[in-house]
XYZ file of C-alpha atoms in Angstrom:
644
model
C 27.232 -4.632 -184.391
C 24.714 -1.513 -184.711
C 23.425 -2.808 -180.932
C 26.854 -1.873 -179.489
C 26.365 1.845 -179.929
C 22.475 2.197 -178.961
C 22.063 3.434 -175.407
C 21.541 0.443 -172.884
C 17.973 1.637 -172.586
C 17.042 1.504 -176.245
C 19.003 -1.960 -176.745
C 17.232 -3.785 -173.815
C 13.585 -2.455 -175.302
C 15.283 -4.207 -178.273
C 16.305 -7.287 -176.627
C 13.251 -7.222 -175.243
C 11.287 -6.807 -178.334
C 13.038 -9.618 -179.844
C 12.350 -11.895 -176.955
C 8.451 -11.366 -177.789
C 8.668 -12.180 -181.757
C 10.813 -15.040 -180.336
C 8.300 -16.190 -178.094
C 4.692 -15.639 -180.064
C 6.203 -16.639 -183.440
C 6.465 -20.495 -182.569
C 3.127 -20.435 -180.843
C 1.727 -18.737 -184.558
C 3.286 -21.219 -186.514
C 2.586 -24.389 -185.088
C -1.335 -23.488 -184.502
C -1.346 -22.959 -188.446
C 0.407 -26.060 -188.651
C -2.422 -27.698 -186.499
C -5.538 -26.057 -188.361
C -3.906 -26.374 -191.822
C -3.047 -30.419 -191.268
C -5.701 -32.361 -193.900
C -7.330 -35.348 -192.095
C -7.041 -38.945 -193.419
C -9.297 -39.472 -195.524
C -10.117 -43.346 -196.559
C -10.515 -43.415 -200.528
C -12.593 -46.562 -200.172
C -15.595 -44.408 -198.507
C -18.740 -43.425 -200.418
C -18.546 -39.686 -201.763
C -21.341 -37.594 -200.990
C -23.034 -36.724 -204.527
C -23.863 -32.729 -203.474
C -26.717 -31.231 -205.252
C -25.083 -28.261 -206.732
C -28.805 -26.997 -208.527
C -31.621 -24.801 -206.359
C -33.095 -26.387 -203.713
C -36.903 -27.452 -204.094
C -38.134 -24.923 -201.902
C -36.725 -21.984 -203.637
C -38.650 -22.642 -206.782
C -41.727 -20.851 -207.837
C -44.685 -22.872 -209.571
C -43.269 -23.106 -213.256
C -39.999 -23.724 -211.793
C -40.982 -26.542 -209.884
C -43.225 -28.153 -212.671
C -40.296 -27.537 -215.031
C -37.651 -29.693 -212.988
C -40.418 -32.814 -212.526
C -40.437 -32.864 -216.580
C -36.617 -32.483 -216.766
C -36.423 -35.136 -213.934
C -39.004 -37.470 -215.838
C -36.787 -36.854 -219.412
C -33.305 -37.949 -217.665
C -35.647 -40.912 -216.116
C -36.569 -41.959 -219.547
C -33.806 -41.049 -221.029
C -31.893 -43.606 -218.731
C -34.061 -46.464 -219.508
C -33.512 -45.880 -223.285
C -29.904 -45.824 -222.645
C -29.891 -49.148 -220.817
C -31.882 -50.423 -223.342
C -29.782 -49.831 -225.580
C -26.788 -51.143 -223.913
C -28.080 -54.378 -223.065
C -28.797 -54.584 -226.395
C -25.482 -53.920 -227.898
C -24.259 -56.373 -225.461
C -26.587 -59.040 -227.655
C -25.024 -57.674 -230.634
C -21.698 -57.720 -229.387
C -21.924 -61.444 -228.079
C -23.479 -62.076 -231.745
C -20.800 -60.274 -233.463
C -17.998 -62.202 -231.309
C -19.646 -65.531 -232.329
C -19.590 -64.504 -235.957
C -15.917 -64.044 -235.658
C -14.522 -66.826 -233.790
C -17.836 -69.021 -233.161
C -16.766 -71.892 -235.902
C -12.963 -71.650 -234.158
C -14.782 -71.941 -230.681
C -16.971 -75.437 -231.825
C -13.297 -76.854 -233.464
C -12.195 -76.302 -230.301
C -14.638 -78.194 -227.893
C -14.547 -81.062 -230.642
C -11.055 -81.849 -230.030
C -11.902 -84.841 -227.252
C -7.636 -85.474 -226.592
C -7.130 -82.166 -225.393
C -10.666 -81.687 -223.515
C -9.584 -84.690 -221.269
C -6.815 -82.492 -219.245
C -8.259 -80.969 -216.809
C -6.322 -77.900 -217.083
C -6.983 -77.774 -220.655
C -10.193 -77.867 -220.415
C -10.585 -74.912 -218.365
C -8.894 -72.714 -220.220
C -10.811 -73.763 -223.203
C -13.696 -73.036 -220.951
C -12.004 -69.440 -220.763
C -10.823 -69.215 -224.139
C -14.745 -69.769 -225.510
C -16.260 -68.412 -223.289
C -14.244 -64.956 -224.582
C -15.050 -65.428 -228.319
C -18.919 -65.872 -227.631
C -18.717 -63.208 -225.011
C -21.581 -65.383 -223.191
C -21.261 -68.246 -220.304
C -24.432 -69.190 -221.164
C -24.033 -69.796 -224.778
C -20.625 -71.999 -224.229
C -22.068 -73.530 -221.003
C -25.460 -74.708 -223.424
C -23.059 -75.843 -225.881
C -21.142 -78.071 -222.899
C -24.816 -79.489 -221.831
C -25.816 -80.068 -225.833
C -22.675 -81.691 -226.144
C -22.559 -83.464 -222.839
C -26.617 -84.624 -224.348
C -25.492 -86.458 -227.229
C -22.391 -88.116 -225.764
C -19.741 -86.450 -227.402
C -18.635 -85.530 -224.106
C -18.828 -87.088 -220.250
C -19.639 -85.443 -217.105
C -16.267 -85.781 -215.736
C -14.386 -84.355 -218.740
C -17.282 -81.441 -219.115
C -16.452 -80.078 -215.285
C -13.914 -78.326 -215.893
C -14.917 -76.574 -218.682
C -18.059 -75.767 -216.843
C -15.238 -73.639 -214.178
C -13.956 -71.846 -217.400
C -17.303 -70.297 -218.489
C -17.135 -68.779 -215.074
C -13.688 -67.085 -215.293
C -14.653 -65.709 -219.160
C -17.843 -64.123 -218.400
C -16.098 -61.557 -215.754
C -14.064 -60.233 -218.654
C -16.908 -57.955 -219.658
C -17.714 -55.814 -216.807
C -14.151 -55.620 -216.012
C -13.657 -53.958 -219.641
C -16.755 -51.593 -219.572
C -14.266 -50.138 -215.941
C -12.245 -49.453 -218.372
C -14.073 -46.338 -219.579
C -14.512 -44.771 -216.074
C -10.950 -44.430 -216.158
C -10.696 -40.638 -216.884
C -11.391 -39.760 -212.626
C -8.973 -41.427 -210.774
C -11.200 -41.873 -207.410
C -14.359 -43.122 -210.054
C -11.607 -45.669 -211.625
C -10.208 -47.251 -208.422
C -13.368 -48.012 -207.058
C -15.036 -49.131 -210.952
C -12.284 -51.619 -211.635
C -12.176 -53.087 -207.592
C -16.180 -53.936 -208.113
C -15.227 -55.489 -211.465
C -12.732 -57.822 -210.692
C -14.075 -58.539 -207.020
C -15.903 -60.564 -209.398
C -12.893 -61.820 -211.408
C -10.943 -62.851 -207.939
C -14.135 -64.389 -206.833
C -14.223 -66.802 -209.899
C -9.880 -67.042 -210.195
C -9.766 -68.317 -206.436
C -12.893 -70.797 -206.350
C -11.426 -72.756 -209.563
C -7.598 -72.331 -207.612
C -9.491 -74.744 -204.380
C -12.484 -76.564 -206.505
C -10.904 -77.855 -209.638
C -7.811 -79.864 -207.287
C -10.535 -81.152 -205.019
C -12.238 -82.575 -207.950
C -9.485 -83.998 -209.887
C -8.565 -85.573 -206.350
C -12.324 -86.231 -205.358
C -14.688 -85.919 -207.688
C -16.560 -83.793 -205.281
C -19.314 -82.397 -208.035
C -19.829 -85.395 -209.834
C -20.410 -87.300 -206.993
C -22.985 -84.668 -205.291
C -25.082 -84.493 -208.100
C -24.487 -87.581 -209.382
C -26.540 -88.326 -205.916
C -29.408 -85.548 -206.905
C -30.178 -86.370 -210.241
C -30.499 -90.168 -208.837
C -32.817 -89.143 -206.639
C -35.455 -87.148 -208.374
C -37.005 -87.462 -211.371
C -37.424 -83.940 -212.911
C -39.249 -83.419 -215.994
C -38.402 -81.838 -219.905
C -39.077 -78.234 -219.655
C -38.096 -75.185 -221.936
C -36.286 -72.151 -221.586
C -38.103 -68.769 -221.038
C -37.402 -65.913 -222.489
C -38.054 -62.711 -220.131
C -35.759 -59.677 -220.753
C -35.376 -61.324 -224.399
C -38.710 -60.245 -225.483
C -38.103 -56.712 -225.316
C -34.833 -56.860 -226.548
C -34.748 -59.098 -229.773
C -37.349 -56.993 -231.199
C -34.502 -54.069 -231.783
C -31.518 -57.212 -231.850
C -33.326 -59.371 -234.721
C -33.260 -56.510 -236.920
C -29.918 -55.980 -237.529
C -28.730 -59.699 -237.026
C -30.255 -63.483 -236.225
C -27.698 -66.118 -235.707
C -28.366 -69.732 -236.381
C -26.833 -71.469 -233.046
C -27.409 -74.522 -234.372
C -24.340 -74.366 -236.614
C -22.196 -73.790 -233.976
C -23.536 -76.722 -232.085
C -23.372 -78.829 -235.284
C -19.809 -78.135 -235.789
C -18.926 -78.858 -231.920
C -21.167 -82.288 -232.393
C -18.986 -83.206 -235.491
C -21.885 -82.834 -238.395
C -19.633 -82.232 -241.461
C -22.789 -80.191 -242.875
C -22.476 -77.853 -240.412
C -18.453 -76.239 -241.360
C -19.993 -74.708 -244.808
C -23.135 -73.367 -243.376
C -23.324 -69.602 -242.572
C -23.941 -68.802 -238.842
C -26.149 -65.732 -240.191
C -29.724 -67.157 -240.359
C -31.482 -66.743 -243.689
C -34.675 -68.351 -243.228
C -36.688 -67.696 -240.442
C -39.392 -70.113 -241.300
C -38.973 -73.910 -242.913
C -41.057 -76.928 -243.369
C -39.365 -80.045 -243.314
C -41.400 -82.711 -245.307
C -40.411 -86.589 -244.342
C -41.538 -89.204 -246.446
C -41.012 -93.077 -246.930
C -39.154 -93.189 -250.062
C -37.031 -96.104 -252.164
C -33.571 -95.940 -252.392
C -30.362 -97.361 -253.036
C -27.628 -98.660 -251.001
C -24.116 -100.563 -251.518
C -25.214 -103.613 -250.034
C -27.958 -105.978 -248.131
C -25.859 -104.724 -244.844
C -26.967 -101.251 -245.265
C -30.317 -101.803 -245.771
C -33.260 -100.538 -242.786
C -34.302 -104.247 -242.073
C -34.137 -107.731 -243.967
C -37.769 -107.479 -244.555
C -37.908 -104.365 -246.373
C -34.615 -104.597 -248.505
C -34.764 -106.088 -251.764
C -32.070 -106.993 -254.804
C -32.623 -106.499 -258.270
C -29.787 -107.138 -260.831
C -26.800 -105.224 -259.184
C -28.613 -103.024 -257.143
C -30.259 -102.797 -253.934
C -33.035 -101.404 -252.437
C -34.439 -100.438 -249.143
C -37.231 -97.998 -247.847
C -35.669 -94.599 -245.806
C -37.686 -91.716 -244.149
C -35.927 -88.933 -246.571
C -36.345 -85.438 -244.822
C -36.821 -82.462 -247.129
C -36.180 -78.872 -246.053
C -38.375 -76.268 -247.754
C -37.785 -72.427 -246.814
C -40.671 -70.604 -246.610
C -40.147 -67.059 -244.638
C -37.000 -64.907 -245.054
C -35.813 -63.159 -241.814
C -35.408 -59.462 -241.917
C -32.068 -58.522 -240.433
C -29.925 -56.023 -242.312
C -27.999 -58.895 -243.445
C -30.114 -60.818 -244.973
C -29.201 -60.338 -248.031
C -25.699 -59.112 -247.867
C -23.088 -61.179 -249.595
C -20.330 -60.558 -247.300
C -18.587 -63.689 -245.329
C -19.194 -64.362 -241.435
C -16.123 -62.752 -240.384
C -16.804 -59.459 -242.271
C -19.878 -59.096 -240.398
C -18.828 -59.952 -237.061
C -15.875 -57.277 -237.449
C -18.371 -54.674 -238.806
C -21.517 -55.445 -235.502
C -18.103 -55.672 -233.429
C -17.065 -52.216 -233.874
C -20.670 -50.851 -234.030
C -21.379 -52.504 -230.932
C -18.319 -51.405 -229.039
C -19.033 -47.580 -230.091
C -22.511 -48.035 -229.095
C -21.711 -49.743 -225.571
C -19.274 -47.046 -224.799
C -21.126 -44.256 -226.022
C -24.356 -46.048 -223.873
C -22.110 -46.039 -220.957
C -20.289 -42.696 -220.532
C -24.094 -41.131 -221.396
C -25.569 -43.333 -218.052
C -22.338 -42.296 -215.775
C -23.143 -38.601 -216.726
C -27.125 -39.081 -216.482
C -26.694 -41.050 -212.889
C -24.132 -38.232 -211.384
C -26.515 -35.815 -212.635
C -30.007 -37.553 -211.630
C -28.430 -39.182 -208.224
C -27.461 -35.833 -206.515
C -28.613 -34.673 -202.596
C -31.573 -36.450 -200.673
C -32.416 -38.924 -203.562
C -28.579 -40.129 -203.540
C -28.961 -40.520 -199.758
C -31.702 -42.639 -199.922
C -30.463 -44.735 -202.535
C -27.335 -45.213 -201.043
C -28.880 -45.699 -198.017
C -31.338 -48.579 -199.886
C -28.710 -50.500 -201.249
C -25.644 -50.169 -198.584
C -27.494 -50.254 -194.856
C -27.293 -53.576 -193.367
C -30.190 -54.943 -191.440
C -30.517 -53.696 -187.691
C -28.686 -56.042 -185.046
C -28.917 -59.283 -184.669
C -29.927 -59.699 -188.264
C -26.911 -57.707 -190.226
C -25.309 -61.047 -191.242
C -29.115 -61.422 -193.633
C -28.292 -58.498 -195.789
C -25.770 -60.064 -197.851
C -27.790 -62.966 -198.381
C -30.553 -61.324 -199.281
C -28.151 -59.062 -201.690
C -27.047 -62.589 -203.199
C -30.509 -63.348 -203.977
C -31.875 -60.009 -205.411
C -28.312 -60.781 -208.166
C -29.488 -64.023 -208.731
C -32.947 -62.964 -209.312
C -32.234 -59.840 -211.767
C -29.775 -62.387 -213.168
C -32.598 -64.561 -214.297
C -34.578 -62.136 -215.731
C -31.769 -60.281 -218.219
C -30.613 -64.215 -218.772
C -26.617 -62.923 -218.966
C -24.411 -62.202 -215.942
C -22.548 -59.865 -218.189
C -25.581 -57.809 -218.345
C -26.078 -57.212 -214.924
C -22.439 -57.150 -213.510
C -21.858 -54.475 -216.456
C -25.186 -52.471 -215.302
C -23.818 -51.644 -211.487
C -20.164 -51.434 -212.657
C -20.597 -47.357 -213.194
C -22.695 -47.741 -209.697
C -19.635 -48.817 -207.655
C -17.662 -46.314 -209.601
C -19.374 -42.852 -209.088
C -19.989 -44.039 -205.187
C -24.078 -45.365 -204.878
C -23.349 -49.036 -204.154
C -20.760 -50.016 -202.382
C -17.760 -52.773 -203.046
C -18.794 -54.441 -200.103
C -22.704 -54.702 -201.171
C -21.412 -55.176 -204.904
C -19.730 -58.219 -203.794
C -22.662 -60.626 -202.984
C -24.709 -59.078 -205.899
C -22.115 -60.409 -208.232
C -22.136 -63.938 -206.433
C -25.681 -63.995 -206.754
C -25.543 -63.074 -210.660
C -22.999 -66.557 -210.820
C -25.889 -68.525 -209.593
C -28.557 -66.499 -211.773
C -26.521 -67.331 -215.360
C -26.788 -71.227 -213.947
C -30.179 -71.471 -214.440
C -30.107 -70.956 -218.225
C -28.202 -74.054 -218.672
C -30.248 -75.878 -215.870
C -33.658 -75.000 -218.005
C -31.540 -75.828 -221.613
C -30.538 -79.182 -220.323
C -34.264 -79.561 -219.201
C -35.568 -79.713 -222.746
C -33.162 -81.977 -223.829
C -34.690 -86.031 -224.995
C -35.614 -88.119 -221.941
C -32.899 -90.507 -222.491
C -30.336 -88.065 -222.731
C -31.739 -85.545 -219.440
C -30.033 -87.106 -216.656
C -26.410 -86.208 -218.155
C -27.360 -82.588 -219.499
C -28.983 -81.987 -216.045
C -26.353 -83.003 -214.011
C -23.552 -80.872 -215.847
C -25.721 -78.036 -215.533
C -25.863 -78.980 -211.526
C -22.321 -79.144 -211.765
C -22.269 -75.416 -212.905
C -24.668 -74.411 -210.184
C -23.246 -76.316 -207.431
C -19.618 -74.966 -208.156
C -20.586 -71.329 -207.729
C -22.694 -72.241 -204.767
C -19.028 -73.749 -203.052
C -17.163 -70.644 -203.979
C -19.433 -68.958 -202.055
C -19.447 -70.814 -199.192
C -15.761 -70.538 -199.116
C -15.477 -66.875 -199.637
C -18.524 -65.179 -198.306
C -20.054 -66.314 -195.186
C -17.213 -65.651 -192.505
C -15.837 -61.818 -193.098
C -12.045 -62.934 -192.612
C -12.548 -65.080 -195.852
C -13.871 -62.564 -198.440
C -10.772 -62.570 -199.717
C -11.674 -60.927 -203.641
C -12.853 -57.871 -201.891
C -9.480 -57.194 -200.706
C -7.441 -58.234 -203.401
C -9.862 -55.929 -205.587
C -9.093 -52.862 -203.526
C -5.414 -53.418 -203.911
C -5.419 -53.703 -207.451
C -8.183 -50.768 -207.405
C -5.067 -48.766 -205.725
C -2.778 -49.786 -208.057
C -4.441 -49.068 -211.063
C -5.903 -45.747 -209.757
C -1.795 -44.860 -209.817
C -1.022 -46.722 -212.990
C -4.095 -46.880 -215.065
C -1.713 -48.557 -217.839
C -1.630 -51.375 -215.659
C -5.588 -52.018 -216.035
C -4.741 -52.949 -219.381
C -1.968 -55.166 -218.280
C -4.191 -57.219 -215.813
C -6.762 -57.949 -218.891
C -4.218 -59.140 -221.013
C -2.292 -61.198 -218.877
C -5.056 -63.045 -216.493
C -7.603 -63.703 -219.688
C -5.297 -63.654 -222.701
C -1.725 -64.624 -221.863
C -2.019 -66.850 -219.014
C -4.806 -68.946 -220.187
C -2.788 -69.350 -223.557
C 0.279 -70.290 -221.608
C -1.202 -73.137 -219.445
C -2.929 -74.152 -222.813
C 0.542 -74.426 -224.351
C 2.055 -76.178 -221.306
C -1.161 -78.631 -221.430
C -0.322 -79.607 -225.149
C 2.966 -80.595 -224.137
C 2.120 -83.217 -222.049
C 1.920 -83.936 -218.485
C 5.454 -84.072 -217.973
C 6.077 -80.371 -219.437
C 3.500 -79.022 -217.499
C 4.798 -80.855 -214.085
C 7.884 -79.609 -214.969
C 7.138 -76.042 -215.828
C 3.967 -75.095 -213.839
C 5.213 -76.874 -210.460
C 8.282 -74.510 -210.107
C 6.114 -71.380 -211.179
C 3.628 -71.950 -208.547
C 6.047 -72.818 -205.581
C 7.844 -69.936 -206.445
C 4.343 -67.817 -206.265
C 3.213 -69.220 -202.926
C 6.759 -68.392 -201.530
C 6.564 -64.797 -202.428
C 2.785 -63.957 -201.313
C 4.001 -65.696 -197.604
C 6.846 -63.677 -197.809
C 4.811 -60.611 -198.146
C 2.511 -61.151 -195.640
C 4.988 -62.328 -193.104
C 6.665 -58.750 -194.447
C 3.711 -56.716 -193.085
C 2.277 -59.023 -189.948
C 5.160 -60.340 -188.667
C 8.522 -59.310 -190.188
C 10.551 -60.488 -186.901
C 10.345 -63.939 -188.626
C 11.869 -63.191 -191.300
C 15.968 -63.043 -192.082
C 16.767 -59.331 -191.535
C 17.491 -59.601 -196.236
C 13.988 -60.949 -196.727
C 12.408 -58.225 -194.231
C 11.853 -56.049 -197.389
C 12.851 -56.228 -200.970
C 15.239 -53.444 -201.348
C 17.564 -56.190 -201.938
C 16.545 -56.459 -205.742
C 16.439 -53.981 -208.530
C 13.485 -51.825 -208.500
C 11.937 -52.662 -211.320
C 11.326 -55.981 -209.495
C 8.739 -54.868 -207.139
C 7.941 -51.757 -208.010
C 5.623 -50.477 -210.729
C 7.120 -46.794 -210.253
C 10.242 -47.808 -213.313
C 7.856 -49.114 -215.377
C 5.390 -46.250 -214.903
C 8.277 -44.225 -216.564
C 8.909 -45.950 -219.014
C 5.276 -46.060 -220.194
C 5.671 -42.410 -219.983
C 8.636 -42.055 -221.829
C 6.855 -43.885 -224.351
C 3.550 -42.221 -224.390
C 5.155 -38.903 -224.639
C 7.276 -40.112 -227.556
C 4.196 -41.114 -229.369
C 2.551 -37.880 -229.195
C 5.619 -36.402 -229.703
C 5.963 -37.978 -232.970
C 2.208 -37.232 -234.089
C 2.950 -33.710 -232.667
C 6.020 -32.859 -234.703
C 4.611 -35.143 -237.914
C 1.100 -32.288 -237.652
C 3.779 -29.612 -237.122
C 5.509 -30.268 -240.049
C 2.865 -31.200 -242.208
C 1.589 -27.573 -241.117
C 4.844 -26.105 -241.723
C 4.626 -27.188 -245.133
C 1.327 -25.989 -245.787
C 2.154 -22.709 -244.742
C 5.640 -22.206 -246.767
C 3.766 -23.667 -249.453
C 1.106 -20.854 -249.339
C 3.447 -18.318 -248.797
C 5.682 -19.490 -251.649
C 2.512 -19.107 -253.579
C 1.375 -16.021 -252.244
C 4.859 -14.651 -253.147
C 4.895 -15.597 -256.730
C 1.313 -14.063 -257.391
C 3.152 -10.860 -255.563
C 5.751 -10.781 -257.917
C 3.465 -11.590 -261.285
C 1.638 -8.670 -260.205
C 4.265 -6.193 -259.891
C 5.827 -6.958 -263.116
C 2.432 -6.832 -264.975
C 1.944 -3.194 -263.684
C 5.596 -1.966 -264.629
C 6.294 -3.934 -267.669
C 9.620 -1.526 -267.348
C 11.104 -3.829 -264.177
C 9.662 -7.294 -265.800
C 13.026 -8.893 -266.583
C 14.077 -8.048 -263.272
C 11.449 -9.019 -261.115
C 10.961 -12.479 -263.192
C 14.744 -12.919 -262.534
C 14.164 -12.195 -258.243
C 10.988 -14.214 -258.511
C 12.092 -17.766 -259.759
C 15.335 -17.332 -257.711
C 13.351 -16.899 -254.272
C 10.716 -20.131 -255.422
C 13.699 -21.943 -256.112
C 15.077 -21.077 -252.897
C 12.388 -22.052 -251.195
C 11.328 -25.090 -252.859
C 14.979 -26.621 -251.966
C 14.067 -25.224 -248.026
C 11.123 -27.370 -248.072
């Protein structure tokens, strides 16, 4: 309206002014739009480690002699550290024998259930959890397989269980690389790129040998045709390490063994090795026996009145040398123990852990990070890419073999994968290899077993080695078919936006589900038709319907095209997230306002305190104003007392 009385001259400069903020504004905005735009950024690439510090060339004399020593500390600092956590692994796989060991040889005794093929792989699972170690359940399979209590064909699937337990252990030490979201998505995909590895080769392998008998025919067919030799076990990476692990505990594995064999002896003996050193003395004594029947041969069995005699080699146990472990001498029972190592081990493997992650992010930093990355994560040139992997698969296997425990090794490049020096991709094939690395400890046990005996140990511990050689040549050697690494990124997303559910994945895919096909396997055949048939349809129908949803939704009914059909909470984390929230925030609510009151308390305490001694003091310095100020006093600590 002010425009209508401005000369025309002065409103057309106007009009014309207003044309030009009209015009140049847009042009303003949208190039800040344009420069301001972040780019797309994949989280699945490497991050560049920056060195932060002064460059090399900066530094004077004593500066640069003082950064080799502080380079050389971290270095040595970092091989204590792994020391020490391959060592509390030891300790924990001790400590997890010492609680459920004697539950885990019950177990593998009871034949009826072993001979269900789906039972016995999640017993596989199930012990292979309590001992923490595939090789120490997979040498119990081969010393069982040994003395007959077991046959080949019943002892395969157990042999696929081991497997699936074992991956439990890096996928808990991801766990504590949870506190950076981009360090926890890509920790937890290279630990259970491992787990999906083992999940889908016992998903194709274990039908194909119920149907078949695929791996007890192949090396059924090897041990036939050579004739291998007894050999022994080394010990490499043991050497080193049992000289800290003895100290504080020595197991006797043979108890464990005994119990899973069926010697009655062997339920009242202590896993926790006393004697170190015993001579057994066996001599050709007389003695006596119910009956001619029992006796060792006619010719050396005699009667006299009602008895009988016979000569018997009688074996006598003398101890000579007590071990010296901490718990020698401690009068505490097996479970005690194993609780107590448990928790010391756990504190020790975390604290071990979060100590390398720092040391590593620290010590891996500008051109040494780029040539390590660039070590482990460049592929050959072309034509010879496709060789890296293998060669990745075999450096796994080999550093397998020398720490003797896939746990070990899988556990030692977890924090790698997470702070961004090896890749999931190159992680991948170093896990496979570690599979066929942890094989060979069973292959060299079942080589020192009795001649007449060796053929069946060997060939169950072939069984092991040629299963995880299968799974990899179904998942690895054509790219379209490595599978685990892309169902390990997806859950790697999902759990870098609901780290609660890293927790539920553990408990469901080693705990729950195992439990509940062991439940449906005790049932019978018909309950488990009946139940698990349905389940697994159901499954296969949803993950086509998913991936028709995202390749080729035009096939689909225009409902099934996406599933805002159903409730949210039925295919979508985001309600649950809340509700953990909601949760969460009530707990530390409640410990909040529980220290809050407690403090509250303390305080009107001291001030009802302070108070009185006020008051006391008064009246003793004007005895005149006593009555009164006694009356005032115990009327305000009453008060108060009935506030609190």
């Amino acid at each position: 309206m002010d425009s209508l009385h401005l000369p025309q001259d002065d409103q057309d400069e106007r009009h014309a002014e207003k044309g030009k903020e009209i015009k140049v504004s847009p042009a303003q905005s949208t190039m800040t739009l344009i420069e301001e735009k972040p780019e797309h950024t994949d989280p699945w690439d490497l991050p560049e480690l920056r060195d932060t510090g002064v460059p090399w060339s900066a530094l004077d004399t004593r500066g640069k002699v003082l950064r080799v020593f502080v380079s050389l500390g971290k270095l040595v600092l970092l091989l204590g550290l792994l020391y020490m956590f391959i060592c509390s692994l030891d300790i924990l796989s001790s400590a997890f024998q010492l609680v459920g060991g004697k539950a885990a040889g019950d177990i593998f005794q009871d034949n009826s259930v072993l001979s269900n093929p789906l039972a016995g792989l999640v017993i596989g699972v199930l012990v292979t959890l309590l001992v923490q170690s595939s090789s120490t359940s997979s040498s119990i399979v081969v010393s069982m397989v040994s003395s007959g209590l077991l046959t080949v064909q019943v002892a395969v699937p157990i042999i696929m269980g081991t497997n699936i337990g074992t991956s439990v252990t890096n996928t808990l030490v991801a766990m504590t690389q949870a506190g950076d979201r981009s360090t926890f998505r890509r920790a937890f995909a290279g630990a259970t790129v491992h787990d999906f590895f083992n999940w889908l080769s016992v998903m194709v392998l274990l039908p194909l040998e119920v149907a078949t008998g695929y791996l007890y025919v192949v090396t059924k067919l090897i041990i036939d045709s050579f004739k291998i030799q007894s050999g022994e076990a080394p010990d490499l990476l043991n050497v080193i390490t049992d000289v800290l692990t003895k100290s504080i505990i020595e197991l006797d594995e043979s108890v464990i063994n005994g119990i899973a064999t069926g010697d009655p002896e062997a339920r009242n003996r202590s896993l926790i090795k006393r004697w170190c050193q015993t001579f057994t003395n066996t001599t050709l004594m007389n003695v006596t026996v119910p009956g001619p029947e029992n006796c060792t041969s006619p010719s050396l069995c005699w009667v006299d009145g009602n008895y009988t005699f016979t000569l018997k080699n009688v074996s006598e146990t003398y101890n000579i040398k007590k071990c010296k472990h901490l718990f020698v001498d401690v009068n505490l029972p097996d479970l005690a123990v194993g609780l107590i190592l448990l928790a010391l081990s756990l504190l020790v493997l975390c604290s071990c852990l979060i100590l390398i992650v720092k040391l590593l992010n620290s010590m891996l930093k500008g051109q040494v990070a780029a040539v390590i990355k660039k070590i482990l994560n460049t592929d050959f040139p072309f034509p010879f890419g496709w060789v890296t992997g293998y060669i990745a698969i075999l450096v796994g296997a080999g550093m397998t073999f020398i720490v003797q425990s896939s746990s070990v090794f899988t556990s030692a490049i977890t924090p790698l994968v997470g702070i961004g020096v090896i890749s999931i991709e190159r992680a991948y094939p170093l896990s496979l290899g570690s599979n066929i690395g942890t094989t060979t400890t069973a292959i060299l046990a079942a080589m020192a077993s009795p001649g007449e005996t060796l053929a069946n140990a060997l060939q169950i511990a072939l069984v092991h080695f040629l299963f995880n050689i299968s799974g990899i040549i179904l998942w690895y050697p054509i790219p379209f078919t490595r599978i685990p690494i892309r169902l390990a990124k997806n859950l790697g997303n999902i759990t870098a936006s609901y780290r609660w559910f890293a927790a539920v994945y553990i408990i469901c895919c080693f705990f729950l589900l195992p439990l509940f096909i062991f439940s449906l396997s005790l049932a019978g055949w018909q309950v488990l038709v009946g139940v698990g048939v349905p389940l697994i349809v159901m499954f296969i129908i949803i993950i086509v319907i998913n991936v028709l949803q995202k390749w080729k939704p035009g096939c689909l009914p225009v409902v099934l095209r996406s599933w805002d059909f159903l409730p949210l909470w039925a295919y979508s984390l985001a309600p649950w997230d809340k509700v953990v929230g909601v949760i969460t925030a009530k707990c530390c609510c409640c410990c909040k306002c529980c220290q809050v009151t407690v403090d509250n308390e303390a305080h009107t305490e001291n001030e009802s305190v302070e108070n009185n001694k006020k008051s006391h003091t008064e009246v003793y310095d004007n005895p005149a104003m006593n009555e009164k100020y006694q009356r005032i006093s115990h009327t305000y600590v009453t008060y108060m007392n009935q506030a609190i």
